[in-house]
Amino acid sequence: MAVRLNAINFQSPRCHSFALPAIASLRSPKASTLHSGSKDVETVKKTFSPPRRIHVQVTHSMAPQKIEIFKAMEDWAENSILVHLKPIEKCWQPQDFLPDPASEEFHDQVKELRERTKEIPDDYFVVLVGDMITEEALPTYQTWINSFDGVRDETGASTTSWANWTRAWTAEENRHGDLLNKYLYLSGRVNMNQIEKSIQYLIGLGMDLRTENNPYLGFIYTSFRERAAFISLGNTAKLVREHGDFKLAQICSTIAADEKRHETAYTKIVEKLFEIDPDGTVLAFADMMKKKISMPAHLMYDGHDENLFDHFSAVAQRLGVYTAKDYADILEHLVKRWKVEKLTGLSAEGQKARDYVCGLPLKIRRLEKRAQTWSKQAARIPFSWIYDREVHHGIGQIDNKKEIVF
Ligand SMILES: [Fe+2]
Ligand SMILES: [Fe+2]
């Protein structure tokens, strides 16, 4: 069922497109308009949030009988998925990496931290802040996972394995934003007020991933996204280490290790779905890739820059933290991991979906070169997160070549 929700549809659901991550949704802010049935509602909405564009919202696209598949997977999830959670007593906590406020050495430790971050260039801070804001919008992600039919936590204290996983996953994730937030705060290099405002905006705006309450789509998305987080944090760790902050590098690697564990769990769920329902799963995989994997913070806003996410992701691409190549690598990895090429006994539609997904990494790699050319045409842009200091981003003059459609 397609429902139009107080927003314009900026891309026909039939027009499948993929945009490279760094240029994911370059757009004119003027094109964003909120539509509402009532003028009063429109005024109120504009008071609380900036104009945003979201797709026509499709809900509950999974056939209701498939809910049984997830019920039948309960025991399997208990034994195969919950094992990827770490017991809390063995988990690291943000405080393990931060100056101890109860210690007499607190001020010296803060001084050391500030010395270490001194050599890190501004554009790295833009990427770190963007990552931190992404982590801090965790309420959105838990709400979103609990929108999936058949696996949601129906009560807030449900005892199903799916609900136990989601709550514990959220609890693990919660440490990521906390740690990055405190570290960046203590560094003194960033405008915390602007950052906090951006977090509030982002949680208020939500995200538009087009997963349709459908756990097939949702778990394919989380598999991709956890791997993307693992890769980008790993790259960030390397870069900050080169600039002398070993502690921050350690923090990024430690968070990356959590993301890797989460990736393992989510890819196992999808692997199981391929086993039980190969046709339905390959169709969902193709559907998700045609829609493209938007990053969860794609609606980010700081009260000033209506293209903030594009600018942030362009900086990430230019620094090599998360690039079009990574996008293709992740897809290729998942195709191999789920043995998509070897799927047999598919319907005609399923075969088409399989061939599409298997051919996609190559197509993306061909387009990568264009992205690289664009990223050399660097322009400078101010970021409120770093007191409006300007950094190079990589998107140059490409306004009319925004999205690559295939
Ligand atoms: Fe995370
Ligand atoms: Fe994660």
Coordinates of C-alpha atoms and ligand atoms in Angstrom, one line a residue:
M1 CA 0.0 0.0 0.0
A2 CA 1.5 3.3 -1.0
V3 CA 0.7 6.2 1.3
R4 CA 1.7 9.8 0.7
L5 CA 2.9 11.3 3.9
N6 CA 3.2 15.1 4.1
A7 CA 6.0 15.2 1.7
I8 CA 6.6 15.1 -2.0
N9 CA 7.8 12.1 -3.8
F10 CA 11.1 13.0 -5.3
Q11 CA 11.8 9.8 -7.1
S12 CA 9.2 7.7 -8.8
P13 CA 9.2 4.3 -7.2
R14 CA 9.5 2.8 -10.6
C15 CA 12.6 4.8 -11.4
H16 CA 15.3 2.8 -9.8
S17 CA 18.5 4.6 -9.3
F18 CA 21.8 4.3 -7.6
A19 CA 23.9 7.1 -6.5
L20 CA 27.4 6.8 -5.4
P21 CA 27.7 7.4 -1.7
A22 CA 29.6 10.7 -1.9
I23 CA 27.1 12.1 -4.2
A24 CA 24.2 10.2 -2.8
S25 CA 21.5 12.8 -3.0
L26 CA 22.8 16.1 -4.2
R27 CA 19.8 18.3 -4.5
S28 CA 18.5 21.8 -4.6
P29 CA 17.2 22.7 -1.2
K30 CA 14.5 24.8 -3.0
A31 CA 13.0 21.6 -4.4
S32 CA 12.0 20.4 -0.9
T33 CA 8.4 21.1 0.0
L34 CA 6.1 19.8 2.6
H35 CA 2.6 19.2 1.5
S36 CA -0.1 18.9 4.1
G37 CA -3.8 18.5 4.1
S38 CA -4.2 21.3 6.6
K39 CA -2.5 24.7 6.7
D40 CA -2.3 24.6 10.5
V41 CA -0.5 21.3 10.4
E42 CA 1.9 22.6 7.8
T43 CA 2.8 25.6 9.9
V44 CA 3.4 23.5 13.0
K45 CA 5.5 21.0 11.0
K46 CA 7.6 23.8 9.6
T47 CA 8.2 25.1 13.1
F48 CA 9.7 21.8 14.2
S49 CA 11.7 20.7 11.3
P50 CA 13.2 21.9 8.0
P51 CA 11.6 20.9 4.7
R52 CA 12.6 17.4 3.8
R53 CA 11.9 15.1 0.9
I54 CA 10.9 11.6 1.5
H55 CA 9.7 8.9 -0.8
V56 CA 6.1 7.7 -1.0
Q57 CA 5.9 5.5 2.0
V58 CA 5.1 1.8 1.3
T59 CA 4.1 -0.2 4.3
H60 CA 3.8 -3.9 5.2
S61 CA 5.0 -5.3 1.8
M62 CA 5.8 -8.7 3.2
A63 CA 3.0 -11.3 2.6
P64 CA 1.4 -11.8 6.0
Q65 CA 1.9 -15.6 5.8
K66 CA 5.6 -15.1 5.8
I67 CA 5.5 -13.9 9.4
E68 CA 5.4 -17.6 10.2
I69 CA 8.9 -18.0 8.8
F70 CA 10.2 -15.7 11.4
K71 CA 8.2 -17.3 14.2
A72 CA 9.7 -20.7 13.1
M73 CA 13.2 -19.1 13.2
E74 CA 12.9 -18.2 16.9
D75 CA 14.9 -21.1 18.3
W76 CA 17.4 -20.8 15.5
A77 CA 17.9 -17.1 16.3
E78 CA 18.3 -18.0 20.0
N79 CA 21.2 -20.4 19.2
S80 CA 22.7 -18.7 16.2
I81 CA 22.2 -15.0 16.5
L82 CA 22.1 -14.1 20.2
V83 CA 25.6 -15.8 20.5
H84 CA 27.0 -12.8 18.7
L85 CA 26.1 -10.5 21.6
K86 CA 28.8 -9.9 24.2
P87 CA 27.9 -10.4 27.9
I88 CA 27.7 -6.9 29.4
E89 CA 30.3 -7.7 32.0
K90 CA 32.8 -8.4 29.2
C91 CA 31.9 -5.3 27.1
W92 CA 34.0 -2.2 27.0
Q93 CA 32.4 1.0 28.2
P94 CA 33.1 4.5 27.0
Q95 CA 34.7 5.4 30.3
D96 CA 37.5 2.8 29.6
F97 CA 38.8 5.2 26.9
L98 CA 38.2 8.6 28.5
P99 CA 39.8 10.7 31.2
D100 CA 38.5 9.6 34.6
P101 CA 36.6 12.5 36.2
A102 CA 37.0 11.0 39.7
S103 CA 40.8 10.9 39.3
E104 CA 43.2 13.7 40.4
E105 CA 44.9 13.3 37.1
F106 CA 41.7 14.2 35.2
H107 CA 42.9 17.6 34.1
D108 CA 46.2 16.2 32.9
Q109 CA 44.5 13.5 31.0
V110 CA 42.2 16.0 29.3
K111 CA 45.3 18.1 28.5
E112 CA 46.9 15.1 26.9
L113 CA 43.8 14.3 24.9
R114 CA 43.7 17.8 23.6
E115 CA 47.4 17.6 22.7
R116 CA 46.8 14.4 20.8
T117 CA 43.9 15.9 18.8
K118 CA 45.8 19.1 17.9
E119 CA 47.4 17.6 14.8
I120 CA 44.2 16.2 13.4
P121 CA 43.0 18.3 10.4
D122 CA 39.5 19.9 10.4
D123 CA 38.2 17.6 7.6
Y124 CA 38.8 14.6 9.8
F125 CA 36.7 16.2 12.5
V126 CA 33.9 16.7 10.0
V127 CA 33.9 13.0 9.3
L128 CA 34.2 12.1 13.0
V129 CA 31.3 14.4 13.9
G130 CA 29.2 13.0 11.1
D131 CA 29.9 9.5 12.3
M132 CA 29.1 10.5 15.9
I133 CA 25.8 12.2 14.9
T134 CA 24.9 9.1 13.0
E135 CA 25.5 6.9 16.0
E136 CA 23.6 9.3 18.3
A137 CA 20.4 9.0 16.3
L138 CA 20.0 5.5 17.8
P139 CA 16.4 6.0 18.9
T140 CA 15.5 6.2 15.2
Y141 CA 17.2 2.8 14.4
Q142 CA 15.6 1.0 17.3
T143 CA 12.2 2.3 16.3
W144 CA 12.9 1.3 12.7
I145 CA 13.8 -2.3 13.5
N146 CA 10.7 -2.5 15.7
S147 CA 8.7 -1.6 12.6
F148 CA 9.6 -4.9 10.9
D149 CA 6.7 -7.4 10.8
G150 CA 7.3 -10.7 12.5
V151 CA 10.3 -9.6 14.5
R152 CA 9.4 -6.5 16.4
D153 CA 9.4 -6.1 20.1
E154 CA 5.7 -5.9 20.7
T155 CA 5.8 -4.8 24.3
G156 CA 9.2 -3.3 25.1
A157 CA 10.0 -6.4 27.2
S158 CA 9.1 -9.1 24.8
T159 CA 10.9 -12.4 25.5
T160 CA 11.2 -13.5 21.8
S161 CA 14.8 -13.9 20.5
W162 CA 14.2 -11.3 17.9
A163 CA 13.2 -8.7 20.6
N164 CA 16.1 -9.8 22.9
W165 CA 18.5 -9.3 20.0
T166 CA 17.1 -5.8 19.1
R167 CA 17.2 -4.5 22.6
A168 CA 20.7 -5.8 23.3
W169 CA 22.0 -4.6 19.9
T170 CA 20.6 -1.2 20.7
A171 CA 22.3 -1.3 24.1
E172 CA 25.7 -2.2 22.5
E173 CA 25.3 0.5 19.9
N174 CA 24.4 3.1 22.5
R175 CA 28.1 3.1 23.7
H176 CA 29.3 4.2 20.3
G177 CA 27.7 7.6 20.2
D178 CA 28.4 8.1 23.9
L179 CA 32.1 7.5 23.5
L180 CA 32.6 9.6 20.3
N181 CA 30.5 12.4 21.7
K182 CA 32.5 12.7 25.0
Y183 CA 35.9 12.4 23.2
L184 CA 35.0 15.1 20.7
Y185 CA 33.6 17.3 23.4
L186 CA 36.9 17.0 25.4
S187 CA 39.0 17.7 22.3
G188 CA 37.7 21.3 22.3
R189 CA 37.9 21.3 18.5
V190 CA 34.3 21.2 17.6
N191 CA 31.2 23.3 18.1
M192 CA 29.2 21.2 20.5
N193 CA 26.1 23.4 20.4
Q194 CA 25.8 22.9 16.6
I195 CA 26.5 19.2 16.9
E196 CA 23.8 18.8 19.6
K197 CA 21.4 20.7 17.5
S198 CA 22.2 18.5 14.5
I199 CA 21.5 15.4 16.6
Q200 CA 18.1 16.8 17.8
Y201 CA 17.2 17.7 14.2
L202 CA 18.2 14.2 12.9
I203 CA 16.3 12.3 15.5
G204 CA 13.3 14.5 14.8
L205 CA 13.6 14.0 11.0
G206 CA 14.0 10.2 11.1
M207 CA 15.2 8.3 8.1
D208 CA 13.7 7.1 4.8
L209 CA 15.2 3.8 3.9
R210 CA 12.2 2.3 2.1
T211 CA 12.3 -1.1 4.0
E212 CA 8.5 -1.2 4.1
N213 CA 8.1 -3.0 7.5
N214 CA 9.6 -5.9 5.7
P215 CA 12.3 -7.9 7.6
Y216 CA 13.7 -9.3 4.4
L217 CA 14.5 -5.7 3.2
G218 CA 15.4 -4.6 6.7
F219 CA 18.0 -7.3 7.4
I220 CA 19.6 -6.9 4.0
Y221 CA 19.9 -3.2 4.8
T222 CA 21.4 -3.9 8.3
S223 CA 23.9 -6.4 6.8
F224 CA 25.1 -3.8 4.4
R225 CA 25.1 -0.9 6.8
E226 CA 27.0 -2.7 9.6
R227 CA 29.7 -3.6 7.2
A228 CA 29.8 0.0 5.9
A229 CA 30.2 1.2 9.5
F230 CA 32.9 -1.4 10.1
I231 CA 34.8 -0.3 7.0
S232 CA 34.5 3.4 7.5
L233 CA 35.5 3.3 11.1
G234 CA 38.5 1.1 10.2
N235 CA 39.5 3.7 7.6
T236 CA 39.0 6.5 10.1
A237 CA 41.2 4.7 12.6
K238 CA 44.0 4.4 10.1
L239 CA 43.8 8.1 9.3
V240 CA 43.8 9.5 12.8
R241 CA 46.6 7.1 13.7
E242 CA 48.7 8.8 10.9
H243 CA 48.0 12.1 12.6
G244 CA 49.3 10.9 15.9
D245 CA 46.1 10.2 17.9
F246 CA 46.6 6.6 18.9
K247 CA 43.8 6.7 21.4
L248 CA 41.2 7.9 19.0
A249 CA 42.4 5.3 16.5
Q250 CA 41.9 2.6 19.2
I251 CA 38.5 4.0 19.9
C252 CA 37.5 3.8 16.2
S253 CA 38.9 0.3 15.9
T254 CA 37.1 -0.9 19.0
I255 CA 33.7 0.5 17.7
A256 CA 34.5 -1.1 14.3
A257 CA 34.9 -4.5 16.0
D258 CA 31.4 -4.2 17.4
E259 CA 30.1 -3.3 14.0
K260 CA 31.8 -6.4 12.6
R261 CA 30.0 -8.6 15.1
H262 CA 26.7 -7.1 14.2
E263 CA 27.4 -7.6 10.6
T264 CA 28.1 -11.3 11.2
A265 CA 24.7 -11.7 13.0
Y266 CA 22.7 -9.8 10.4
T267 CA 24.3 -11.6 7.4
K268 CA 23.6 -14.9 9.1
I269 CA 19.9 -14.0 9.3
V270 CA 19.8 -13.2 5.6
E271 CA 21.8 -16.4 4.8
K272 CA 19.1 -18.4 6.6
L273 CA 16.4 -16.6 4.7
F274 CA 18.2 -17.5 1.5
E275 CA 18.1 -21.1 2.6
I276 CA 14.4 -21.0 3.6
D277 CA 13.0 -18.7 0.8
P278 CA 15.6 -18.2 -1.9
D279 CA 13.2 -16.5 -4.3
G280 CA 11.8 -14.1 -1.8
T281 CA 15.2 -13.2 -0.5
V282 CA 16.9 -12.6 -3.8
L283 CA 13.9 -10.4 -4.9
A284 CA 14.3 -8.4 -1.7
F285 CA 18.1 -8.1 -2.2
A286 CA 17.6 -6.7 -5.8
D287 CA 14.8 -4.4 -4.6
M288 CA 17.0 -3.0 -1.8
M289 CA 20.0 -2.5 -4.2
K290 CA 17.8 -0.8 -6.8
K291 CA 16.5 1.6 -4.2
K292 CA 20.2 2.0 -3.1
I293 CA 21.5 1.8 0.4
S294 CA 21.1 5.3 1.8
M295 CA 23.1 6.0 4.9
P296 CA 21.0 6.2 8.1
A297 CA 21.8 9.9 8.7
H298 CA 20.9 11.0 5.2
L299 CA 18.4 13.5 6.5
M300 CA 20.9 15.3 8.7
Y301 CA 20.6 19.0 9.2
D302 CA 22.3 21.6 11.4
G303 CA 19.8 24.5 11.0
H304 CA 21.8 26.0 8.2
D305 CA 23.1 23.7 5.5
E306 CA 20.3 22.0 3.6
N307 CA 22.8 19.8 1.8
L308 CA 24.7 18.9 5.0
F309 CA 24.7 15.1 4.4
D310 CA 26.0 15.5 0.9
H311 CA 28.7 17.8 2.0
F312 CA 29.7 15.4 4.9
S313 CA 29.7 12.4 2.7
A314 CA 31.7 14.2 0.0
V315 CA 34.4 14.9 2.6
A316 CA 34.3 11.2 3.7
Q317 CA 34.7 10.2 0.1
R318 CA 37.6 12.6 -0.6
L319 CA 39.4 11.4 2.5
G320 CA 38.8 7.7 1.6
V321 CA 36.8 7.0 4.7
Y322 CA 33.8 5.7 2.8
T323 CA 33.9 5.7 -1.0
A324 CA 32.0 4.4 -4.1
K325 CA 34.6 1.6 -4.1
D326 CA 33.6 0.6 -0.6
Y327 CA 30.0 0.5 -1.7
A328 CA 30.8 -1.9 -4.6
D329 CA 33.1 -4.0 -2.3
I330 CA 30.4 -4.4 0.3
L331 CA 27.9 -5.5 -2.3
E332 CA 30.4 -7.9 -3.9
H333 CA 31.2 -9.3 -0.5
L334 CA 27.5 -9.9 0.3
V335 CA 26.8 -11.5 -3.1
K336 CA 29.7 -14.0 -2.4
R337 CA 28.8 -14.4 1.3
W338 CA 25.2 -15.4 0.4
K339 CA 26.3 -17.4 -2.6
V340 CA 23.8 -15.5 -4.8
E341 CA 25.4 -16.7 -8.1
K342 CA 24.8 -20.3 -7.2
L343 CA 21.1 -19.9 -6.4
T344 CA 19.0 -22.4 -8.4
G345 CA 15.3 -23.3 -8.6
L346 CA 14.3 -19.6 -8.8
S347 CA 11.3 -18.2 -10.6
A348 CA 11.9 -16.2 -13.8
E349 CA 11.6 -13.1 -11.7
G350 CA 14.0 -14.5 -9.2
Q351 CA 16.6 -15.3 -11.8
K352 CA 16.3 -11.8 -13.2
A353 CA 16.9 -10.4 -9.6
R354 CA 19.9 -12.8 -9.1
D355 CA 21.5 -11.7 -12.4
Y356 CA 20.9 -8.0 -11.6
V357 CA 22.5 -8.2 -8.2
C358 CA 25.4 -10.3 -9.4
G359 CA 26.1 -7.8 -12.3
L360 CA 25.8 -4.7 -10.1
P361 CA 29.3 -4.5 -8.5
L362 CA 30.9 -4.3 -12.0
K363 CA 28.5 -1.6 -13.1
I364 CA 29.3 0.4 -9.9
R365 CA 33.0 0.0 -10.4
R366 CA 32.7 1.4 -13.9
L367 CA 31.0 4.5 -12.5
E368 CA 33.6 4.8 -9.8
K369 CA 36.0 6.5 -12.2
R370 CA 33.5 9.3 -12.9
A371 CA 33.2 9.8 -9.2
Q372 CA 36.9 10.0 -8.8
T373 CA 37.1 12.7 -11.5
W374 CA 34.5 14.7 -9.8
S375 CA 36.1 14.3 -6.4
K376 CA 39.2 16.0 -7.7
Q377 CA 37.2 19.1 -8.5
A378 CA 37.3 20.1 -4.8
A379 CA 35.5 23.2 -3.5
R380 CA 35.6 24.6 0.0
I381 CA 32.6 24.6 2.2
P382 CA 32.1 25.8 5.8
F383 CA 30.8 23.4 8.5
S384 CA 29.0 24.8 11.5
W385 CA 30.3 21.8 13.5
I386 CA 33.8 23.3 13.3
Y387 CA 32.8 26.9 13.8
D388 CA 32.2 27.5 10.1
R389 CA 35.8 26.8 9.2
E390 CA 36.0 25.7 5.6
V391 CA 37.2 22.3 4.4
H392 CA 37.6 20.8 0.9
H393 CA 34.9 18.6 -0.2
G394 CA 35.0 16.6 -3.4
I395 CA 31.8 17.3 -5.3
G396 CA 32.8 20.3 -7.4
Q397 CA 30.6 21.4 -10.3
I398 CA 28.4 18.4 -10.8
D399 CA 25.0 19.8 -10.2
N400 CA 23.3 18.3 -13.2
K401 CA 25.0 14.9 -12.9
K402 CA 23.7 14.1 -9.5
E403 CA 22.4 10.6 -9.7
I404 CA 23.5 7.7 -11.8
V405 CA 20.6 5.7 -13.1
F406 CA 20.7 2.2 -14.4
Ligands
FE1 FE 27.5 1.8 15.8
FE2 FE 26.5 -1.9 14.7

